[in-house]
PDB file of C-alpha atoms in Angstrom:
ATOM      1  CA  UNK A   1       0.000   0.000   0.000  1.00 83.00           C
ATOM      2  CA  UNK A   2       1.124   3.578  -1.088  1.00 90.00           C
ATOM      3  CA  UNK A   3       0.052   6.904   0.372  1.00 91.00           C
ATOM      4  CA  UNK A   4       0.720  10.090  -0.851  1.00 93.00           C
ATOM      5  CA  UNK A   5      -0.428  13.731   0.170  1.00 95.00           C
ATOM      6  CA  UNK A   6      -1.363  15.448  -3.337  1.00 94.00           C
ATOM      7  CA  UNK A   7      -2.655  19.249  -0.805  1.00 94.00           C
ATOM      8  CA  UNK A   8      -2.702  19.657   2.309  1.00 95.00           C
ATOM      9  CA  UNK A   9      -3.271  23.359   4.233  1.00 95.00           C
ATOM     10  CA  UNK A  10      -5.307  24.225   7.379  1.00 94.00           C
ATOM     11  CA  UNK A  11      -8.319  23.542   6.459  1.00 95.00           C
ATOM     12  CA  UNK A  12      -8.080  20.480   4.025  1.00 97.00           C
ATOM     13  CA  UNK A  13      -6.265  17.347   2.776  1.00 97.00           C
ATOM     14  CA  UNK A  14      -6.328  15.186  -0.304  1.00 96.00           C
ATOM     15  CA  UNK A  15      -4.604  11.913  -0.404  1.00 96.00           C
ATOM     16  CA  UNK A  16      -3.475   9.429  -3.078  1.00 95.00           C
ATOM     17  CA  UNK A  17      -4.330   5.977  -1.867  1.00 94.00           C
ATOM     18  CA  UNK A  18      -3.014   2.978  -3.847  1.00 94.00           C
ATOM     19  CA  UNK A  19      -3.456  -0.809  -2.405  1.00 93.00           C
ATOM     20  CA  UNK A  20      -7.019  -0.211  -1.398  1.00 92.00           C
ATOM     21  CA  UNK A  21     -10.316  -1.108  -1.921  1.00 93.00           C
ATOM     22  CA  UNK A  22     -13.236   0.840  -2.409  1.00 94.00           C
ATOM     23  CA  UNK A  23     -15.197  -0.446   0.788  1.00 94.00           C
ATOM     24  CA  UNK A  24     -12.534   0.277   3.250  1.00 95.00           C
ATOM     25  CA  UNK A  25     -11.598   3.632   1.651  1.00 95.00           C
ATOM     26  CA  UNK A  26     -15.429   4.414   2.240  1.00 96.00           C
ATOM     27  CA  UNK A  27     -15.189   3.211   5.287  1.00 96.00           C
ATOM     28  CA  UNK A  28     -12.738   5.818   6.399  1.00 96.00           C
ATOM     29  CA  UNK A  29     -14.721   8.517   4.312  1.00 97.00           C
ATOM     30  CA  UNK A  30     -17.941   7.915   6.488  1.00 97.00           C
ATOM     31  CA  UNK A  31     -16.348   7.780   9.628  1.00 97.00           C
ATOM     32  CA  UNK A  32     -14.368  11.040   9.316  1.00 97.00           C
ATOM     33  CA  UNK A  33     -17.889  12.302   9.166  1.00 97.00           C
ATOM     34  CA  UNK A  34     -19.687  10.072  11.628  1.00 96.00           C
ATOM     35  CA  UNK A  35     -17.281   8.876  14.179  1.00 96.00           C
ATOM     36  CA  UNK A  36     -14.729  11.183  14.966  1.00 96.00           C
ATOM     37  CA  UNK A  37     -15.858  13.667  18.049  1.00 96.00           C
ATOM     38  CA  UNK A  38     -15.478  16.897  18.792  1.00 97.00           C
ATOM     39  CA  UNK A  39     -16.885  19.471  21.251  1.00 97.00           C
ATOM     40  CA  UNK A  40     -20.218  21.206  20.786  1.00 97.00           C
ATOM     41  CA  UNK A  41     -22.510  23.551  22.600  1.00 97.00           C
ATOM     42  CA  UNK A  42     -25.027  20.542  23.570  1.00 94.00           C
ATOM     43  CA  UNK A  43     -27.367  22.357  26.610  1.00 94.00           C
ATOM     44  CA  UNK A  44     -28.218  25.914  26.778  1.00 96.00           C
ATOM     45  CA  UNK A  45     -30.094  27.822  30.051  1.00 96.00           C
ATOM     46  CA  UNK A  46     -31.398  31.062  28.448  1.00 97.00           C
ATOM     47  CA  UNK A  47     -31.449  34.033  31.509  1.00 97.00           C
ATOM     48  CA  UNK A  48     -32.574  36.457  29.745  1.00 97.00           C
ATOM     49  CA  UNK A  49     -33.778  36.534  25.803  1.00 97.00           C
ATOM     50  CA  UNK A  50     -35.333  39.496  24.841  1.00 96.00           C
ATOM     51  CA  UNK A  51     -34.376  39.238  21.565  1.00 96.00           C
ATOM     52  CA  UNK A  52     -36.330  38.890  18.233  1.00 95.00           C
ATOM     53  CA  UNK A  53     -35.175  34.963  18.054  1.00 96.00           C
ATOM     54  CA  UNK A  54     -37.123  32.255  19.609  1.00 96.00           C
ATOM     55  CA  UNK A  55     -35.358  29.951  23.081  1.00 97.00           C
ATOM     56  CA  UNK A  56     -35.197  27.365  20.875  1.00 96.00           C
ATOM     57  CA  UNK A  57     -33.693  29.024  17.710  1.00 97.00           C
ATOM     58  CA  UNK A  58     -30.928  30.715  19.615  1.00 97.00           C
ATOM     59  CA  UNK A  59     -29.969  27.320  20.722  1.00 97.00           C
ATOM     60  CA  UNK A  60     -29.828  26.055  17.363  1.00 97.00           C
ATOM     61  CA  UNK A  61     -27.506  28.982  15.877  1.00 97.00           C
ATOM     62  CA  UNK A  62     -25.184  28.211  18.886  1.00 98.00           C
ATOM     63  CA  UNK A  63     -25.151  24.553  18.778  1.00 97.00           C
ATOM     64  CA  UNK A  64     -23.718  24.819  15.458  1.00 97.00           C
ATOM     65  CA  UNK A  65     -21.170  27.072  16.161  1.00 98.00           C
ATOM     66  CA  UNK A  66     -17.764  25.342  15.563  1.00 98.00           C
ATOM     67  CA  UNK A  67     -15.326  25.300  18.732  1.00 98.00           C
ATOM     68  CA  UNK A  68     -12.337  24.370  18.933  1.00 97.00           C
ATOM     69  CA  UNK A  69     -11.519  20.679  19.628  1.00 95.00           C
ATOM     70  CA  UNK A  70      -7.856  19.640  19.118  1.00 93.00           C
ATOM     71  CA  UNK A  71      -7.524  19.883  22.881  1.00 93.00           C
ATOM     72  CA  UNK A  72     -10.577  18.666  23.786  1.00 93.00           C
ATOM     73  CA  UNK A  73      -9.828  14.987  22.867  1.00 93.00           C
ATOM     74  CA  UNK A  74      -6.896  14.875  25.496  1.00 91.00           C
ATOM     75  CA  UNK A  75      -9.212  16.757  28.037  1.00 92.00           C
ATOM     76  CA  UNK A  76     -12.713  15.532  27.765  1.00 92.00           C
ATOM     77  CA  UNK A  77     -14.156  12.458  28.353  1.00 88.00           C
ATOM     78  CA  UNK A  78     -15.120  10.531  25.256  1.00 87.00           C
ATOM     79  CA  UNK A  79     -19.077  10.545  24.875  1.00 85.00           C
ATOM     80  CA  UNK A  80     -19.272   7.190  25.562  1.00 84.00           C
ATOM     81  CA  UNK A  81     -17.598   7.370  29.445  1.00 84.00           C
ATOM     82  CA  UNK A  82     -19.914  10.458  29.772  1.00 80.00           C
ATOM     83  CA  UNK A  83     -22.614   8.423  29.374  1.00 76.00           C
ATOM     84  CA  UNK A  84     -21.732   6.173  32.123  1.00 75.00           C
ATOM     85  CA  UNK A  85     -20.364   8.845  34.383  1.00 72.00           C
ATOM     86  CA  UNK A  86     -22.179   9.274  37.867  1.00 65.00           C
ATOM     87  CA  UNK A  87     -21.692  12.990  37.970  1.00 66.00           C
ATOM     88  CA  UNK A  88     -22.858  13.765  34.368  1.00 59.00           C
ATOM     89  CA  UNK A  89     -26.450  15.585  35.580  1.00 62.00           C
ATOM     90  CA  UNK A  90     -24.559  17.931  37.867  1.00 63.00           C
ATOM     91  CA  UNK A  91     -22.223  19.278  35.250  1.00 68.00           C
ATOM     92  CA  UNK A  92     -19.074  17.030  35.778  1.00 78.00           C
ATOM     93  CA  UNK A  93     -15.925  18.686  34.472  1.00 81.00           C
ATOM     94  CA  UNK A  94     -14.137  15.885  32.727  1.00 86.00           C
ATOM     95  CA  UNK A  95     -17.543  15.585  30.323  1.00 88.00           C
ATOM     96  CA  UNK A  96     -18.264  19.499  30.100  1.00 92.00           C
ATOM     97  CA  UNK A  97     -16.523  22.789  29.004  1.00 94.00           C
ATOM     98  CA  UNK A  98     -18.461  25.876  30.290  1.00 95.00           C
ATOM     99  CA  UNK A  99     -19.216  28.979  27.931  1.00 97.00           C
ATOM    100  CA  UNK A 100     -21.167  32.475  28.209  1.00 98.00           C
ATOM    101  CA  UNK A 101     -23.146  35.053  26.195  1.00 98.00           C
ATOM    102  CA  UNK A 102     -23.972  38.180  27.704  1.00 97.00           C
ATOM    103  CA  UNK A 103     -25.000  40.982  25.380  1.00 97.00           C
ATOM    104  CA  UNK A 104     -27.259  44.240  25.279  1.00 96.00           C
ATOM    105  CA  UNK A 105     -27.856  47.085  22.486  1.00 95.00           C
ATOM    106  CA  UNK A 106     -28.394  50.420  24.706  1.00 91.00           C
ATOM    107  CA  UNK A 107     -28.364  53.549  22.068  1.00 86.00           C
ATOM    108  CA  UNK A 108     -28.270  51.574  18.966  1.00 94.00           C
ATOM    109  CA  UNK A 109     -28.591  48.067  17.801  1.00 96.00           C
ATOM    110  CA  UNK A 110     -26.120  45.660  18.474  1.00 96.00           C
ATOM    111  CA  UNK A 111     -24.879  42.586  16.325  1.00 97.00           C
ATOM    112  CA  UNK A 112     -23.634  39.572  18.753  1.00 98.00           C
ATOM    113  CA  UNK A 113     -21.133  37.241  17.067  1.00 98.00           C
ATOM    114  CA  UNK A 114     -19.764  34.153  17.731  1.00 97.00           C
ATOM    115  CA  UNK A 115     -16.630  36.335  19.185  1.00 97.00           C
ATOM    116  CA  UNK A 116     -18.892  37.409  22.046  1.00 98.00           C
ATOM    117  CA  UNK A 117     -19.113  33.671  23.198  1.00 98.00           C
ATOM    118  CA  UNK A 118     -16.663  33.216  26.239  1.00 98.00           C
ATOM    119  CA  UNK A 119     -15.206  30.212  27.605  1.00 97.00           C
ATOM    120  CA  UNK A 120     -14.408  28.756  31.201  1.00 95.00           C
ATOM    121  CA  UNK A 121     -11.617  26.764  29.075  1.00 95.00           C
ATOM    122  CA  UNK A 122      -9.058  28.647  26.659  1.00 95.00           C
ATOM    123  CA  UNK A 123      -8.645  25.776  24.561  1.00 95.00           C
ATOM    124  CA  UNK A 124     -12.431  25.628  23.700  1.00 96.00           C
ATOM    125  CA  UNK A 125     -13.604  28.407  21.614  1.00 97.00           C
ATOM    126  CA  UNK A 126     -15.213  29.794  18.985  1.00 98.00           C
ATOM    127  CA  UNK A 127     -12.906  28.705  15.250  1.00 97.00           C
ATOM    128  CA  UNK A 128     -14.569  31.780  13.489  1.00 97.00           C
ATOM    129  CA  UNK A 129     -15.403  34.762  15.715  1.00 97.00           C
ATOM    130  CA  UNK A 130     -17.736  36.446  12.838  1.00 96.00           C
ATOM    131  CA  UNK A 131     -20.400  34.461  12.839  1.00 98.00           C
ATOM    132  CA  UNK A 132     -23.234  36.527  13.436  1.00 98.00           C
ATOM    133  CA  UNK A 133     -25.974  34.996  16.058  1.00 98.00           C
ATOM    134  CA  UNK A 134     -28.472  37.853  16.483  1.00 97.00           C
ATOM    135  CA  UNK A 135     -29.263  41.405  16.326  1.00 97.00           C
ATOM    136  CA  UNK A 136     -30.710  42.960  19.379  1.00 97.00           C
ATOM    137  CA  UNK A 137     -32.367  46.073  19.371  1.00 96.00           C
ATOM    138  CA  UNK A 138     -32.440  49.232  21.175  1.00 96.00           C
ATOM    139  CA  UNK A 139     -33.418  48.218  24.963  1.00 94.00           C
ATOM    140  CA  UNK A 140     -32.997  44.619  24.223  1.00 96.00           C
ATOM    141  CA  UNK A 141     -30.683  42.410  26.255  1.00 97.00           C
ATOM    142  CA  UNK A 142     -29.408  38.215  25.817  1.00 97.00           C
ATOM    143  CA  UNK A 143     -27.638  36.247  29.230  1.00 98.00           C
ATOM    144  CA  UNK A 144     -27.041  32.522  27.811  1.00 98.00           C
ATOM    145  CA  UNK A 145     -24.893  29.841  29.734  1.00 97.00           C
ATOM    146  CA  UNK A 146     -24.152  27.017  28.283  1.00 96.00           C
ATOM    147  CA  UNK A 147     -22.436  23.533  28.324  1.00 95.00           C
ATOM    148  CA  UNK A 148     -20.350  22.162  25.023  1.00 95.00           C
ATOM    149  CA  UNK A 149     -19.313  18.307  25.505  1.00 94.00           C
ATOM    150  CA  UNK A 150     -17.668  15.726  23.023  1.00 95.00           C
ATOM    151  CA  UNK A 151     -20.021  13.677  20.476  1.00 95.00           C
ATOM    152  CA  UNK A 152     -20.085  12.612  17.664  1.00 96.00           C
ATOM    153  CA  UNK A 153     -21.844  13.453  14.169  1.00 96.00           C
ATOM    154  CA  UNK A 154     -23.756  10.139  13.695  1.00 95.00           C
ATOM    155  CA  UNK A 155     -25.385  11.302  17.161  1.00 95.00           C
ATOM    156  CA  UNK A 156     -25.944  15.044  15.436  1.00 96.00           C
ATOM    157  CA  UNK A 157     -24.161  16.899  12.466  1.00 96.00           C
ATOM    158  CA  UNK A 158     -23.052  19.662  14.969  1.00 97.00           C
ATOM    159  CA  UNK A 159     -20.346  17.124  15.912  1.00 97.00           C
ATOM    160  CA  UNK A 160     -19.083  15.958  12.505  1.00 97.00           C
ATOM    161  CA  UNK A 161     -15.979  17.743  12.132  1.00 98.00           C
ATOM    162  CA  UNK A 162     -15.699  17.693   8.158  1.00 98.00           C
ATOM    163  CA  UNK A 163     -17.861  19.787   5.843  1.00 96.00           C
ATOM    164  CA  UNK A 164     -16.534  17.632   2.935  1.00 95.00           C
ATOM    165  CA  UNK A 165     -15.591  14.192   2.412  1.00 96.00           C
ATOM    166  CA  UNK A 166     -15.399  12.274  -0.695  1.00 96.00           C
ATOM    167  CA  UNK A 167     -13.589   9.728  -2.591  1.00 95.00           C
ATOM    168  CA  UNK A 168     -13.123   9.382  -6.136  1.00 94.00           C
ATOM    169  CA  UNK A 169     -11.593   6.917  -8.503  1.00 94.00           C
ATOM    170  CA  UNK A 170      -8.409   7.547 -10.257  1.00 93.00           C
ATOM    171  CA  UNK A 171      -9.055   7.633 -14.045  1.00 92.00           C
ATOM    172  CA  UNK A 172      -6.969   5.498 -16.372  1.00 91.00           C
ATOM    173  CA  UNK A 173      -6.575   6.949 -19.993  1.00 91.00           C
ATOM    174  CA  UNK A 174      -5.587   5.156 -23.245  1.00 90.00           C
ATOM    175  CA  UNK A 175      -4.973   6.792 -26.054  1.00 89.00           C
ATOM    176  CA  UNK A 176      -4.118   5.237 -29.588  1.00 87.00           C
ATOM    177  CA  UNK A 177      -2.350   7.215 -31.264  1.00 83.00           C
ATOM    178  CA  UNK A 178      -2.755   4.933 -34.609  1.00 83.00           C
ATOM    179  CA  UNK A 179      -6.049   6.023 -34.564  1.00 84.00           C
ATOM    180  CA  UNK A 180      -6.088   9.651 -33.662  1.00 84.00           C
ATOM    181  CA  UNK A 181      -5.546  12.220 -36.239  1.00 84.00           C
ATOM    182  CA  UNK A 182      -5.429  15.241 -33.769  1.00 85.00           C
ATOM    183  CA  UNK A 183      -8.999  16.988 -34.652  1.00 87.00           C
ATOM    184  CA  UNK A 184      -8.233  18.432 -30.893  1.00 85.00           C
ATOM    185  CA  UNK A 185     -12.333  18.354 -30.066  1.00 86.00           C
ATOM    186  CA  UNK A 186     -11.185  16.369 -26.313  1.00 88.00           C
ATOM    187  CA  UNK A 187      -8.702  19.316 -26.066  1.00 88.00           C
ATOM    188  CA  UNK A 188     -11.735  21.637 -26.917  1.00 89.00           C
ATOM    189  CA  UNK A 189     -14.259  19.849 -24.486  1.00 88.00           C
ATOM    190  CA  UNK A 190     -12.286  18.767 -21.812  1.00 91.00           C
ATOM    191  CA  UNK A 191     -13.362  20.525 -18.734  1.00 92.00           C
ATOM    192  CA  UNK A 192     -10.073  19.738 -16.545  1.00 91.00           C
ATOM    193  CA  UNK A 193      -7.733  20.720 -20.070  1.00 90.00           C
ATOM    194  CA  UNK A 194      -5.581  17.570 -19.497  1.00 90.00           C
ATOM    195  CA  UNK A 195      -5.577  17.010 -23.149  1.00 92.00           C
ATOM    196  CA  UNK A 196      -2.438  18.553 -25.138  1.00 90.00           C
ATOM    197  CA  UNK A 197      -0.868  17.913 -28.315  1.00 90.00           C
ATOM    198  CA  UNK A 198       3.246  17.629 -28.426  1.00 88.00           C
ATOM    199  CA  UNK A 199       5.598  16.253 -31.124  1.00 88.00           C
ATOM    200  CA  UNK A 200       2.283  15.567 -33.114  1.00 87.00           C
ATOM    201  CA  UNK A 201       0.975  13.111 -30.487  1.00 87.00           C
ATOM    202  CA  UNK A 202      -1.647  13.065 -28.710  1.00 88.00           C
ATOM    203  CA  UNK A 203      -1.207  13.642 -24.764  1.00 88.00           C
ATOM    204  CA  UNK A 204      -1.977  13.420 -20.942  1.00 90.00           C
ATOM    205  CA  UNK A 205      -0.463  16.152 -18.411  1.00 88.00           C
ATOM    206  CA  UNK A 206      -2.009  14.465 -15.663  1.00 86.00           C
ATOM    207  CA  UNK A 207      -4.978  11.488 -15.411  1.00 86.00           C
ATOM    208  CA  UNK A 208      -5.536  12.343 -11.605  1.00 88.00           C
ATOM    209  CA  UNK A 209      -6.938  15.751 -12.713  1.00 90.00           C
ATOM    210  CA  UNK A 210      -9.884  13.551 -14.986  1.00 92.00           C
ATOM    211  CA  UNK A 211     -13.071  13.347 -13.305  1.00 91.00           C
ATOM    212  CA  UNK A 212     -14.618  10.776 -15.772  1.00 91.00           C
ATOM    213  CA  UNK A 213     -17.084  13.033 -17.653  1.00 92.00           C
ATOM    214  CA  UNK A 214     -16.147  10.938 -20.474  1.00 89.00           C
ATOM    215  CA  UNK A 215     -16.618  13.924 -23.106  1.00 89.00           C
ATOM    216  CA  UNK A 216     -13.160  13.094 -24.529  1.00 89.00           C
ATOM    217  CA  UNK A 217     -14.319   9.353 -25.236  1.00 87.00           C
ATOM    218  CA  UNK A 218     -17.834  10.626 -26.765  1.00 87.00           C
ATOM    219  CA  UNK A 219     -16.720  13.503 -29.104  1.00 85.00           C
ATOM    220  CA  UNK A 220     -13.526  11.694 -30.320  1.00 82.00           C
ATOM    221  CA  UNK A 221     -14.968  10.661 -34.169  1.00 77.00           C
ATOM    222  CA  UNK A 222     -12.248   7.809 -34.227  1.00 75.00           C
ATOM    223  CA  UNK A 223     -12.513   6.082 -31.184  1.00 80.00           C
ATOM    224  CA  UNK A 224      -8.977   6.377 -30.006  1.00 86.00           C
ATOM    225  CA  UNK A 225      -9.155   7.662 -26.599  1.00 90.00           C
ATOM    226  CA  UNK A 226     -10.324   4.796 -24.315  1.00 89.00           C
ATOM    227  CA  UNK A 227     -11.744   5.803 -20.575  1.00 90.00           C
ATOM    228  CA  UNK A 228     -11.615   3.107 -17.485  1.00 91.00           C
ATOM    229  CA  UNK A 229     -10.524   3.681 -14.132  1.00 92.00           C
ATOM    230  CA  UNK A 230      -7.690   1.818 -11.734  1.00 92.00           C
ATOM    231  CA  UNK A 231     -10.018  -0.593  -9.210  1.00 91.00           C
ATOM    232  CA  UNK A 232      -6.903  -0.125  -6.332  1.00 92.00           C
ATOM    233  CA  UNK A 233      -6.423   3.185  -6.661  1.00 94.00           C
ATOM    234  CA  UNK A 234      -8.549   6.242  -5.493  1.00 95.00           C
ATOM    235  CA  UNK A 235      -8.425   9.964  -3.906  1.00 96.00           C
ATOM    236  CA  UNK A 236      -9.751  10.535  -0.792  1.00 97.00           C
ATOM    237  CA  UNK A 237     -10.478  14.196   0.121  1.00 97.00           C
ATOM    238  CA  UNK A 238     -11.630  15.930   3.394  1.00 98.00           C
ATOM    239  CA  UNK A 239     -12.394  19.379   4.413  1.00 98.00           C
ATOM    240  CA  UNK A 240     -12.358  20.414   8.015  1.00 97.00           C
ATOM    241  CA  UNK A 241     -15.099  22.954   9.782  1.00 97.00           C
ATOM    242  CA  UNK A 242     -11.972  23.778  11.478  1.00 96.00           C
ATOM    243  CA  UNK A 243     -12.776  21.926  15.075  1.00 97.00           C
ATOM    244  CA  UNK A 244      -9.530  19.921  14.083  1.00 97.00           C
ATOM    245  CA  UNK A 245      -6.840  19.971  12.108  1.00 97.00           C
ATOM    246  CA  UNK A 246      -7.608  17.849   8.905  1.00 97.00           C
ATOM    247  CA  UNK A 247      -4.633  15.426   9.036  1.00 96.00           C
ATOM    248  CA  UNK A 248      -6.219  14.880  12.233  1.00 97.00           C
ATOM    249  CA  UNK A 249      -9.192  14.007  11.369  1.00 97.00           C
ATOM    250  CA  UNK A 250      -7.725  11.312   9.313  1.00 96.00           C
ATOM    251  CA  UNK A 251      -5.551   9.445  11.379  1.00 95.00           C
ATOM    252  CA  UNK A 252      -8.605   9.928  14.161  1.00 96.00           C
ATOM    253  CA  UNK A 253     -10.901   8.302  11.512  1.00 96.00           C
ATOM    254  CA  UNK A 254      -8.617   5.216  10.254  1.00 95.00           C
ATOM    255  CA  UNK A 255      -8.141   4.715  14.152  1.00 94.00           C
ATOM    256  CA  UNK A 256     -11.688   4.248  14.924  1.00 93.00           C
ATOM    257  CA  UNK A 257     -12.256   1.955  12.281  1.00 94.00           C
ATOM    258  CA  UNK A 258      -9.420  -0.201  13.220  1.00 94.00           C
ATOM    259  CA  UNK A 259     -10.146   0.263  16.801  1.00 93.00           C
ATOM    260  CA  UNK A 260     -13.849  -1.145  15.625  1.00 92.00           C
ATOM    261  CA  UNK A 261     -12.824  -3.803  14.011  1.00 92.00           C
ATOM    262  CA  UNK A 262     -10.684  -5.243  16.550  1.00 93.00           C
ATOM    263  CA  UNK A 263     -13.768  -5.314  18.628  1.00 90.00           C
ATOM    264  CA  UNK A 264     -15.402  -7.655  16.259  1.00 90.00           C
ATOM    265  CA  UNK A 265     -12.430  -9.581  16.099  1.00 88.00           C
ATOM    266  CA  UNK A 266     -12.813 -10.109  19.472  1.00 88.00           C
ATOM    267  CA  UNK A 267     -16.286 -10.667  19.738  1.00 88.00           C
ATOM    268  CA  UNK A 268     -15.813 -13.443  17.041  1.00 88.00           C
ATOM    269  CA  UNK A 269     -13.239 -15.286  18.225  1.00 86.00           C
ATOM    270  CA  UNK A 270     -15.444 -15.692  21.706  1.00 84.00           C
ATOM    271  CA  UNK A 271     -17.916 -16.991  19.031  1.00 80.00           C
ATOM    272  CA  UNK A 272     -18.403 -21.387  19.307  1.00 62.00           C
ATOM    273  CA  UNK A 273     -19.472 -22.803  16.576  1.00 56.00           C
ATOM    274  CA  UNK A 274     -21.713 -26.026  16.895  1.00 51.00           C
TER     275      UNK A 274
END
């Protein structure tokens, strides 16, 4: 098996994956999305709301606020020990971070942002402090404490920590060049322009660029180009909300599956057959 990074910045990574098949390569896709946890606002006590919003629509907007969560995992409790934990009604500090919202428009009105949100724990906070949450009114006035624990986004989409996550097969282009006179209408329709013509042939700058639209192998009048795609090969890609880094939300992901299937491992090997 072969790995290799093709981009990688803060907020997303694509990787080349060869020696793989398309099950477990899904397998890590869905549980980047579904399994890995982070922290998010989960129960909100609403003081005071005189606001144009709804209880129950404020605590939407902040549930889906993104915090902060590289820390959290080394911190926190994993949602599945919080579950179990004796002290979890009364606000027990290994399953819950704290935060606060107190705002209030006097003379004019008043925007309250995500940046206004403040936290009992420095390492869980707001990733984007512009996300606007409400505007208040002269005279109006909003006191919100709330609690932010780990979970997980099969439980709710407010813990999955990827906005994107795909994976795509690699495309594998033949061209015969016995057939092709050079008419250039693939160069002309291609929408990734991986089609050029050198030393009067016919070629490929770079297959991993092809997305399989297959325009190439419908408008070329002679049949030469040729479109399949490699069955142990494919490109997974995934975009972070920014609650962790997105490397780490790969290696976090492959973990958990692993860490899953050793549990049925287990479970089958305690398994007699009659």
């Amino acid at each position: 098996m072969r790995v290799k990074v093709l981009e990688k910045n803060e907020r997303s990574i694509e990787v080349l994956i060869e020696g793989i098949s398309l099950p477990i390569i899904n397998a890590i896709r869905r549980y980047a999305m579904t399994q890995v946890p982070t922290m998010a606002i989960d129960e909100v006590l609403v003081m005071v709301n005189t606001s144009p919003l709804f209880d129950e629509i404020l605590a939407h907007r902040l549930g889906l606020i993104p915090l902060k969560s590289d820390e959290a995992l080394e911190k926190y409790r994993s949602p599945e020990e919080c579950a179990e934990c004796t002290a979890y009604a009364r606000g027990c500090e290994n399953c819950f971070a704290y935060l606060r919202l107190e705002a209030a428009a006097e003379g004019e009105s008043v925007t309250v942002y995500s940046g206004d949100i403040v936290s009992d724990d420095p390492d869980i906070t707001p990733v984007y402090k512009n996300i606007p949450i409400v505007t208040l009114a002269p005279g109006q006035r909003l006191v919100v404490e709330m609690r932010a624990r780990l979970g997980r986004g099969i439980e709710h989409i407010k813990w999955s920590p990827v906005t994107v996550a795909t994976n795509r097969y690699v495309a594998k282009i033949n061209v015969d060049r016995s057939r092709c006179d050079l008419c250039k209408r693939c160069i002309e329709l291609c929408p990734r322009k991986i089609f050029y013509i050198e030393n009067n042939e016919l070629k490929v700058r770079n297959e991993m660029n092809c997305i399989l639209c297959k325009q190439c192998e419908r408008s070329c009048p002679k049949d030469a180009i040729m479109l399949s795609w490699y069955e142990d090969k494919y490109i997974l890609r995934l975009e972070s909300t920014g609650v962790l880094k997105p490397e780490r939300i790969l290696s976090e992901s492959i973990s958990m599956l692993i860490k899953k299937l050793d549990e049925l491992h287990e479970q089958m090997n305690k398994v007699t057959v009659k």
